[in-house]
Amino acid sequence: AQKITQTQPGMFVQEKEAVTLDCTYDTSDPSYGLFWYKQPSSGEMIFLIYQGSYDQQNATEGRYSLNFQKARKSANLVISASQLGDSAMYFCAMREGLGANNLFFGTGTRLTVIP
Amino acid sequence: GAGVSQSPSNKVTEKGKDVELRCDPISGHTALYWYRQSLGQGLEFLIYFQGNSAPDKSGLPSDRFSAERTGGSVSTLTIQRTQQEDSAVYLCASSWDELGYTFGSGTRLTVV
């Protein structure tokens, strides 16, 4: 089974609107971490936001927030007030267990912001 | 250096030749990871080094792929007898804890 599933290959959003990018995960480890990365056309992987499995509150970082629904094993990324510079690939990733273990990535969602 | 450095940034090789890709992690980062990203796809885990422990090689796609990490620092990913399906961007990352993953800018490998 896939550890990370991103079901939206592509999404469009109007500039200044909010958009939700979906991510579901599969693990039996009670300790895990969930990450979102942005990859613009230049190719670098830019860390956006992190949610630990024991965190009680949803993570927020500026215009990014993570809608963490543990029982449903989902970790959707919400981008508010979209900007043209948000157009990029977005990847959800999971680390199982504690420590600097490897990350498992989803297949990504290509977000296009429309002026 | 301040970040994870990968070299070369681009490599074109003929089918059947061997290639070596290099990764210089951030100083002090004990964990080092290699990923492969085919065109328009997600990141596929290849191999993971953590300190002096035996590496996790579970993601290597075939025995043509190998990697080593010398002195707990620099890592080299070697692909023997390259095939066209090996064409991809190879990304390296390093970390010193469970949060601080830092990625290099990758090596774009093209097998012709």
XYZ file of C-alpha atoms in Angstrom:
227
model
C 0.000 0.000 0.000
C 1.106 3.528 -0.690
C 2.263 5.312 2.420
C 1.319 8.734 1.041
C -1.514 9.347 -1.415
C -2.144 12.591 -3.225
C -5.195 12.185 -5.429
C -5.108 15.547 -7.205
C -2.595 15.564 -10.069
C -3.454 19.182 -10.838
C -5.350 22.025 -9.215
C -6.279 25.516 -10.322
C -7.048 28.422 -8.035
C -7.875 32.048 -8.614
C -5.391 34.540 -7.269
C -6.257 35.670 -3.713
C -8.512 32.648 -3.151
C -7.790 29.755 -0.785
C -7.010 26.243 -1.994
C -6.802 22.847 -0.288
C -4.386 20.176 -1.446
C -5.278 16.676 -0.281
C -2.993 14.151 1.349
C -3.774 10.862 3.053
C -1.260 8.619 4.722
C -0.958 5.046 5.892
C 1.118 3.931 8.844
C 0.768 1.715 11.880
C 3.492 3.557 13.774
C 1.999 5.838 16.460
C 4.926 8.245 16.080
C 5.230 9.944 12.730
C 5.649 13.319 11.131
C 3.987 14.848 8.118
C 5.639 17.390 5.850
C 4.641 19.525 2.915
C 7.195 20.686 0.360
C 6.917 23.067 -2.566
C 8.912 22.415 -5.720
C 8.904 25.303 -8.203
C 10.030 24.819 -11.778
C 13.618 25.500 -10.706
C 13.558 22.139 -8.950
C 14.541 22.899 -5.381
C 12.528 21.356 -2.547
C 11.228 24.075 -0.225
C 9.952 23.039 3.204
C 6.574 24.572 4.011
C 5.054 23.050 7.129
C 5.320 20.159 9.575
C 2.799 18.297 11.737
C 3.813 15.763 14.364
C 1.489 12.877 15.166
C 1.200 13.937 18.788
C 0.622 17.603 18.060
C -2.746 18.643 19.422
C -3.197 21.668 17.219
C -3.046 22.057 13.473
C 0.240 23.505 12.270
C 0.278 26.957 10.712
C 3.058 28.877 8.962
C 2.002 32.201 7.526
C -0.413 31.542 4.659
C 0.020 27.771 5.028
C -1.969 25.632 7.415
C -2.260 21.905 7.773
C -5.696 20.395 8.331
C -4.698 17.342 10.379
C -7.438 14.756 10.840
C -5.733 11.887 12.622
C -8.648 9.457 12.665
C -9.074 9.852 8.917
C -5.297 9.802 8.360
C -5.398 12.956 6.338
C -3.081 15.947 6.332
C -4.398 18.440 3.821
C -2.486 21.632 3.052
C -4.472 24.846 2.952
C -2.980 27.845 1.183
C -4.816 31.071 1.866
C -4.776 34.191 -0.304
C -3.063 32.441 -3.229
C -0.352 34.319 -5.081
C 1.028 33.813 -8.576
C 4.286 32.650 -7.006
C 2.467 29.744 -5.395
C 2.276 27.989 -8.778
C 4.430 24.888 -8.298
C 4.384 21.177 -7.497
C 3.432 20.380 -3.923
C 4.496 17.174 -2.217
C 3.215 15.604 0.965
C 5.714 13.406 2.829
C 5.783 11.256 5.943
C 8.496 10.192 8.349
C 7.670 7.068 10.328
C 8.935 6.733 13.874
C 11.157 9.076 15.786
C 14.538 10.271 14.642
C 15.803 11.381 11.252
C 14.297 8.500 9.322
C 13.749 8.653 5.580
C 10.754 10.449 4.119
C 8.109 8.793 1.971
C 6.661 11.121 -0.654
C 3.391 11.298 -2.519
C 3.196 11.794 -6.263
C 2.518 15.487 -5.911
C -0.083 18.029 -6.964
C 0.645 20.689 -9.553
C -0.973 23.937 -8.453
C -1.602 26.695 -10.962
C -2.655 30.111 -9.722
C -4.737 32.021 -12.252
C -4.475 35.819 -12.334
C 29.042 25.025 3.120
C 25.668 26.362 4.107
C 23.606 23.841 2.189
C 23.638 20.368 0.673
C 25.865 20.375 -2.385
C 25.457 17.954 -5.271
C 27.696 17.443 -8.253
C 27.552 17.412 -11.143
C 24.367 19.419 -11.647
C 23.879 17.796 -15.042
C 25.269 14.580 -16.463
C 24.752 13.096 -19.909
C 26.066 9.587 -20.353
C 25.888 6.842 -22.903
C 23.833 3.757 -22.225
C 25.995 1.100 -20.607
C 28.457 3.480 -18.973
C 28.884 3.843 -15.211
C 28.192 7.155 -13.457
C 28.992 8.551 -10.029
C 26.928 11.232 -8.370
C 28.264 13.103 -5.365
C 26.552 14.610 -2.349
C 28.167 16.871 0.255
C 25.791 17.100 3.210
C 25.579 19.912 5.715
C 28.375 19.598 8.244
C 27.187 17.795 11.359
C 24.179 16.182 9.733
C 24.305 12.521 10.658
C 21.594 11.342 8.282
C 21.874 11.361 4.493
C 19.277 10.295 1.941
C 19.174 9.694 -1.800
C 15.965 10.046 -3.807
C 15.172 9.725 -7.483
C 12.622 11.919 -9.228
C 11.552 10.902 -12.706
C 10.012 13.538 -14.961
C 6.798 14.860 -13.456
C 6.810 12.266 -10.693
C 7.247 12.222 -6.940
C 10.408 11.402 -5.066
C 11.335 7.733 -4.904
C 13.416 6.747 -1.883
C 16.659 4.985 -2.783
C 18.968 4.705 0.227
C 19.434 6.191 3.691
C 22.539 6.503 5.873
C 22.297 7.229 9.587
C 25.512 7.739 11.514
C 27.574 4.573 11.703
C 24.608 2.251 11.256
C 24.281 -0.034 8.256
C 22.517 1.863 5.461
C 18.895 1.199 4.574
C 19.181 0.071 0.958
C 15.583 -1.053 0.617
C 14.767 1.500 -2.081
C 17.536 0.667 -4.530
C 15.808 -0.491 -7.745
C 18.459 -2.982 -8.857
C 21.947 -4.246 -8.077
C 23.290 -1.755 -10.610
C 22.742 0.919 -7.974
C 25.014 1.308 -4.974
C 26.014 4.072 -2.600
C 28.602 4.689 0.008
C 29.254 7.337 2.575
C 32.847 7.916 3.555
C 33.763 9.189 6.997
C 30.162 9.911 7.808
C 30.164 12.853 5.415
C 30.354 12.808 1.607
C 28.259 10.241 -0.229
C 28.588 8.819 -3.725
C 25.749 7.154 -5.606
C 27.020 4.851 -8.349
C 24.934 3.537 -11.197
C 26.586 0.809 -13.234
C 25.732 -0.040 -16.830
C 23.270 2.834 -17.084
C 19.961 2.315 -18.862
C 17.643 4.890 -20.398
C 15.122 4.352 -17.612
C 17.751 5.606 -15.159
C 17.292 9.104 -16.585
C 15.959 11.245 -13.750
C 16.889 13.890 -11.229
C 18.763 12.408 -8.292
C 18.212 14.372 -5.105
C 20.258 14.147 -1.939
C 19.127 15.381 1.468
C 20.676 15.478 4.905
C 19.354 15.962 8.407
C 20.510 15.986 12.006
C 17.118 15.481 13.564
C 13.584 14.450 12.767
C 12.633 17.849 11.424
C 15.569 19.422 9.671
C 15.675 17.768 6.259
C 17.597 19.897 3.753
C 17.682 19.023 0.082
C 20.355 19.633 -2.506
C 19.511 21.002 -5.930
C 19.928 17.603 -7.537
C 21.806 15.995 -10.400
C 19.919 15.682 -13.663
C 21.040 12.444 -15.290
C 20.310 11.813 -18.959
C 21.179 8.439 -20.469
C 21.364 8.504 -24.264
